[in-house]
Short mmCIF file of C-alpha atoms in Angstrom, two decimals:
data_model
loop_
_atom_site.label_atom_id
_atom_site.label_comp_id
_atom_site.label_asym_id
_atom_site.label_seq_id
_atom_site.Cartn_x
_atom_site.Cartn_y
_atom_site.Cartn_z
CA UNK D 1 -4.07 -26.87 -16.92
CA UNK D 2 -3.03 -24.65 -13.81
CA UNK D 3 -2.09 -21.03 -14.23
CA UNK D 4 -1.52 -18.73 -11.54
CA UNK D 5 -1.74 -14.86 -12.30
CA UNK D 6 -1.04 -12.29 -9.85
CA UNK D 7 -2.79 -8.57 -10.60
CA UNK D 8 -1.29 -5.38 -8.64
CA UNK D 9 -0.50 -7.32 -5.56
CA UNK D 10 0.93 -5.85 -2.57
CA UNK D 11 2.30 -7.54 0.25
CA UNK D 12 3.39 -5.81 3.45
CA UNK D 13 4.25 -6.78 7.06
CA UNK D 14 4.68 -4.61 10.24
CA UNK D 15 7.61 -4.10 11.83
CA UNK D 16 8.32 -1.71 14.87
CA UNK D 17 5.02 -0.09 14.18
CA UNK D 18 5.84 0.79 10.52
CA UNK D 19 4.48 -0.99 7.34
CA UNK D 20 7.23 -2.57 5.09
CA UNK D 21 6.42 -3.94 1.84
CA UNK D 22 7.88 -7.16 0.72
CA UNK D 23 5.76 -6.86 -2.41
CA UNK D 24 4.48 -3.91 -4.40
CA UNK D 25 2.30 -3.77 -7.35
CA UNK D 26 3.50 -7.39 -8.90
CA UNK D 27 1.46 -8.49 -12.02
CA UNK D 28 2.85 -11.31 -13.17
CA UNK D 29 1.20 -14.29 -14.92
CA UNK D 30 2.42 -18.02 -14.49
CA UNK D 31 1.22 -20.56 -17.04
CA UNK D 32 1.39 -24.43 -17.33
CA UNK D 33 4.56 -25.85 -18.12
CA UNK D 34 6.58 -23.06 -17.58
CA UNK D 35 10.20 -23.36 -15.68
CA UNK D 36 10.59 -19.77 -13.95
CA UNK D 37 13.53 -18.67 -12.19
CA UNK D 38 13.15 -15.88 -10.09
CA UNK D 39 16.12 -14.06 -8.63
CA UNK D 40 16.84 -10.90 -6.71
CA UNK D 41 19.39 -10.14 -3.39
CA UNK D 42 18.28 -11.44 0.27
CA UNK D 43 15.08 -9.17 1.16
CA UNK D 44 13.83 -8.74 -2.88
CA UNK D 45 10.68 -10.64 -1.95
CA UNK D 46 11.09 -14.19 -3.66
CA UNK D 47 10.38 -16.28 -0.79
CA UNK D 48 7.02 -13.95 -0.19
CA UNK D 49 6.08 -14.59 -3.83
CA UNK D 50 6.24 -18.09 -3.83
CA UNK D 51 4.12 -18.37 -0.96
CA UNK D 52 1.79 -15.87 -2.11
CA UNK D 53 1.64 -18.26 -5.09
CA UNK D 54 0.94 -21.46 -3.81
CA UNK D 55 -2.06 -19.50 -1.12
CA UNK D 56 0.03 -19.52 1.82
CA UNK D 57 -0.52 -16.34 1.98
CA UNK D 58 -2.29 -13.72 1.43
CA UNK D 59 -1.99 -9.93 -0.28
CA UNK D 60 -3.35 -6.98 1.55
CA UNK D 61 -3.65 -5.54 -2.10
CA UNK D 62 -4.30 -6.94 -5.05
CA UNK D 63 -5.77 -10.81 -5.95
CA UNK D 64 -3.78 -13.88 -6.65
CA UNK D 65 -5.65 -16.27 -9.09
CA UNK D 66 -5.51 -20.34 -9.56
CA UNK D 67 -7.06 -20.76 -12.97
CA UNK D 68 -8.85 -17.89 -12.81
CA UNK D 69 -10.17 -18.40 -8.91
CA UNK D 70 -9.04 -15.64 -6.39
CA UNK D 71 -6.98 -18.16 -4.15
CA UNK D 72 -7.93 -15.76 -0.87
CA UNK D 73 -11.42 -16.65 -1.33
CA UNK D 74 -11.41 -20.13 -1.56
CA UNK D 75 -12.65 -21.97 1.28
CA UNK D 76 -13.44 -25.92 1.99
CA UNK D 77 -12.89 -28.53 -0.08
CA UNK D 78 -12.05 -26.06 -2.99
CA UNK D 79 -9.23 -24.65 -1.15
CA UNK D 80 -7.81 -28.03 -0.12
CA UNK D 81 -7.94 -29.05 -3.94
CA UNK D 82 -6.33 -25.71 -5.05
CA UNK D 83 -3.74 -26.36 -2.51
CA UNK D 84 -3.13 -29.78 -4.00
CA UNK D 85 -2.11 -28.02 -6.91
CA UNK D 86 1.20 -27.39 -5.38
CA UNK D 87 4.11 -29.08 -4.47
CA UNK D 88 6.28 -26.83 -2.03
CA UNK D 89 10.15 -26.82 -1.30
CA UNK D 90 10.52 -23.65 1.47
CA UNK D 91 14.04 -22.77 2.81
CA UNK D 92 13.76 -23.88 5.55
CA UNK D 93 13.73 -27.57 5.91
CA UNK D 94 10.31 -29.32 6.65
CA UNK D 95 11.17 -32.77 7.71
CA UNK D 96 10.49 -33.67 11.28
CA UNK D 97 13.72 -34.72 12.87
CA UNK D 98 12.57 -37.89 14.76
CA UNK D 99 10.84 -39.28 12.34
CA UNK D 100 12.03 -41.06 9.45
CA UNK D 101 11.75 -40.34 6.27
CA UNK D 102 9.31 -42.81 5.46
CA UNK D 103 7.22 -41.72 8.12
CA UNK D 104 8.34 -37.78 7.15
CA UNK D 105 6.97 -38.73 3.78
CA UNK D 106 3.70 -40.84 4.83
CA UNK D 107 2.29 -38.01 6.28
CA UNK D 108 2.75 -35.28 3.16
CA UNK D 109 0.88 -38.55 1.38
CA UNK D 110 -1.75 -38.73 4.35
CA UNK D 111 -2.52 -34.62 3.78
CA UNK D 112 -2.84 -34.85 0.33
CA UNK D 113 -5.29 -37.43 0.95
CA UNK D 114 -3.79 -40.84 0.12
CA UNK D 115 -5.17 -44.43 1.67
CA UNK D 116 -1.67 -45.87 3.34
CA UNK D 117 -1.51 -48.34 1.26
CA UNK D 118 -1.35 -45.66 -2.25
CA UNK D 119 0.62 -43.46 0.32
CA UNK D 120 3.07 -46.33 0.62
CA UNK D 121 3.27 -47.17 -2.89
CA UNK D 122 3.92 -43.14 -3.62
CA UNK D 123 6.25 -42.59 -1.60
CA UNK D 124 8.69 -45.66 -2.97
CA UNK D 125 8.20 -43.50 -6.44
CA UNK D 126 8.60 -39.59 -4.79
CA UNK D 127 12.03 -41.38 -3.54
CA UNK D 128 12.50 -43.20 -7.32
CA UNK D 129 12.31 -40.04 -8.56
CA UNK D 130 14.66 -38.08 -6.93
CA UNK D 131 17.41 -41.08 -6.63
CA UNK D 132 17.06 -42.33 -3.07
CA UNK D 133 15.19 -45.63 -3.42
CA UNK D 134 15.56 -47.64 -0.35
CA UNK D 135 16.06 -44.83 2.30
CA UNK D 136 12.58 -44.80 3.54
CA UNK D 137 14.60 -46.07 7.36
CA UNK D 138 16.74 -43.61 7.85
CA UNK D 139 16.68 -40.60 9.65
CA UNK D 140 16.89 -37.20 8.26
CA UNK D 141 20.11 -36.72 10.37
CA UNK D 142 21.36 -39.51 8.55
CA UNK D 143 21.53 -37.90 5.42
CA UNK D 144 23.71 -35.24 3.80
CA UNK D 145 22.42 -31.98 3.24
CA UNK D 146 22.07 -32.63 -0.21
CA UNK D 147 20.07 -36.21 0.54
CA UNK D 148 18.00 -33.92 2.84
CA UNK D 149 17.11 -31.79 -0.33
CA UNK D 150 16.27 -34.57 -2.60
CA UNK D 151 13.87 -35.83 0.05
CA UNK D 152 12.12 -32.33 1.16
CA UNK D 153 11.65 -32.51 -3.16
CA UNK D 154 10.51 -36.45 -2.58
CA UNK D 155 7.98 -34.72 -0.36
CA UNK D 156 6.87 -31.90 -2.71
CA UNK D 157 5.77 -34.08 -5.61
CA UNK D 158 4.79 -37.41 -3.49
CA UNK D 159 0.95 -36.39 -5.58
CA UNK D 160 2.41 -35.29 -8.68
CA UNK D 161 1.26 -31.59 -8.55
CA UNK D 162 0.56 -29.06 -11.56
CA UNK D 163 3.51 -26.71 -9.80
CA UNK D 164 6.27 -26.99 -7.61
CA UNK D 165 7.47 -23.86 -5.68
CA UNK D 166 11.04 -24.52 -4.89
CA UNK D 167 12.37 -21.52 -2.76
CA UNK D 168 16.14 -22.00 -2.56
CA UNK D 169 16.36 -25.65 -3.57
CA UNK D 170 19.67 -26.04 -4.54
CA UNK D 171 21.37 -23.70 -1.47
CA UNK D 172 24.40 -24.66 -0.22
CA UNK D 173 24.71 -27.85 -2.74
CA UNK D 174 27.82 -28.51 -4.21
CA UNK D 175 28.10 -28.60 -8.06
CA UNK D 176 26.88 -31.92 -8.97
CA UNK D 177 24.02 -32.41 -7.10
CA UNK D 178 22.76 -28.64 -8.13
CA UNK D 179 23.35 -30.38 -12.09
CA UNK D 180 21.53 -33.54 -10.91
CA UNK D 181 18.64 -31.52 -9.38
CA UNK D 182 18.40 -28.88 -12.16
CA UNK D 183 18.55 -32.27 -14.70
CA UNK D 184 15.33 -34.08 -12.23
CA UNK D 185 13.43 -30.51 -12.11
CA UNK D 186 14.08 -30.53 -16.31
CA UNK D 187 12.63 -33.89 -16.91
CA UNK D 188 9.20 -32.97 -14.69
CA UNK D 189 9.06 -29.38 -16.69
CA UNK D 190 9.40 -31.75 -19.61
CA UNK D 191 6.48 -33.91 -18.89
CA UNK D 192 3.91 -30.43 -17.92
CA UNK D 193 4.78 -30.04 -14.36
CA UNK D 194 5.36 -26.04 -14.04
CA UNK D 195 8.70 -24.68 -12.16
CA UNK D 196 9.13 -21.77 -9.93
CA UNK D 197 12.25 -21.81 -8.71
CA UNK D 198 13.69 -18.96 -6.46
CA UNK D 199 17.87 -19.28 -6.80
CA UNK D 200 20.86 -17.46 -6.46
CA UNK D 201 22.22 -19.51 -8.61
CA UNK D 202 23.60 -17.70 -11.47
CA UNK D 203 25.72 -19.56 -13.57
CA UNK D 204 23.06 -22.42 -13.66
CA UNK D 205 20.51 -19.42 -14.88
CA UNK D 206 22.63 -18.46 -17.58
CA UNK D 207 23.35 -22.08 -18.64
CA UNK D 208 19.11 -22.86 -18.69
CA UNK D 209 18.38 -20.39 -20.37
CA UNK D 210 14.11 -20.07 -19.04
CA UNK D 211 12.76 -17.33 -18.29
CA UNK D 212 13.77 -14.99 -15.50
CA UNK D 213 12.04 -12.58 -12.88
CA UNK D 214 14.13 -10.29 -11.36
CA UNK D 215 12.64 -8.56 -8.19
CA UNK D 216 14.06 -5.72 -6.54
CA UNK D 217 13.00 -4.41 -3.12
CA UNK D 218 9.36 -5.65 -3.97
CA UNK D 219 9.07 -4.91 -7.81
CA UNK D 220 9.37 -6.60 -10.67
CA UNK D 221 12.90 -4.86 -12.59
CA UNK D 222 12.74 -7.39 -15.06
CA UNK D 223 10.48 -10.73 -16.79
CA UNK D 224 12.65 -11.91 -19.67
CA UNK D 225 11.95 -15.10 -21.36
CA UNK D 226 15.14 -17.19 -22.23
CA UNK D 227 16.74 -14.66 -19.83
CA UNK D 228 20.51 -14.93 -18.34
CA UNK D 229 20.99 -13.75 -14.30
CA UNK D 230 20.66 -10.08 -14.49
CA UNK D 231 18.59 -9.79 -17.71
CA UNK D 232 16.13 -6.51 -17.00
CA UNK D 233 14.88 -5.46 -20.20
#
């Protein structure tokens, strides 16, 4: 079971010599097999909570915990295990250009520490999974933008982690492959794999129905289970 719990975290960065926060005082706790939407404008501080989340990284205040382990304190082989933990969709596209996505996908297998032939064999099922058998040859510019998603999400759970972090997943998607997506991430929430899903999404919100975070400028306004887009009590 993986849980991730944030306590009074604080994250801030420095720009033009003056501290900004992108987080402030979140405490927050995650648990297994939950599917979490969190929402907020541009600038709320989504994409800096997922990644303070899956240990990319880390508060200046505060501790982010992995099953009870302060994540910023892990080091080693502990810290490559907690990091296997996660399976991570960023907005900004992670597959190399001129490679293919085979070879994209080999090497997520390689770093979570897969032989090639197991690599091999997972990444024919990461590509099962999301609907794009047989594509392992072509090129990421070969694909449409929403291919392109369904193989950064190939990539994310090529080792079947605890929790996927999916920061804008379904961005600039047209209706039915956001429904085919949001139907995929359903059936791994279904079988224990936890869902964080940063989204702007709102009518797909309302429809799901899990619960919601809404952050504004740093804060938590609002942590409603079953929750529509908006929700803040």
């Amino acid at each position: 079971m993986a849980e991730i719990r944030l306590e009074h975290v604080s994250k801030r960065y420095i720009e033009e010599k003056r501290a900004n926060y992108a987080l402030q005082d979140v405490s927050l706790t995650v648990e297994q097999g939950e599917f979490v939407f969190l929402i907020g404008s541009s600038g709320a501080g989504k994409s800096t909570l997922l990644k303070l989340m899956g240990g990319e990284i880390v508060p200046e205040e505060g501790t982010v915990c992995l099953n009870g382990a302060n994540m910023a304190r892990l080091i080693g082989p502990w810290r490559v295990r907690a990091a296997r933990t996660f399976g991570v969709v960023s907005q900004q596209g992670l597959l190399i250009r001129k490679r293919t996505v085979g070879e994209n996908l080999m090497l997520a297998a390689s770093a979570a520490g897969m032989m090639r032939r197991k690599g091999r064999e997972a990444v024919k099922k990461a590509l099962g999974i999301v609907g794009l058998p047989g594509v392992e040859a072509c090129y990421p510019a070969e694909l449409s933008i929403g291919e392109s998603r369904r193989v950064e999400l190939a990539r994310a759970v090529i080792n079947s982690p605890s929790i996927l972090l999916l920061d804008e997943l379904t961005a600039n998607l047209d209706d039915d492959v956001i429904w085919d997506l949001l139907h995929l991430l359903t059936e791994l929430n279904t079988h224990g794999t936890t869902i964080v899903m940063a989204t702007h999404a709102s009518q797909y919100v309302n429809i799901l129905r899990r619960r919601v975070i809404t952050l504004v400028d740093g804060k938590v306004a609002g942590d409603v289970k079953n929750g529509k887009y908006g929700d803040l009590r």
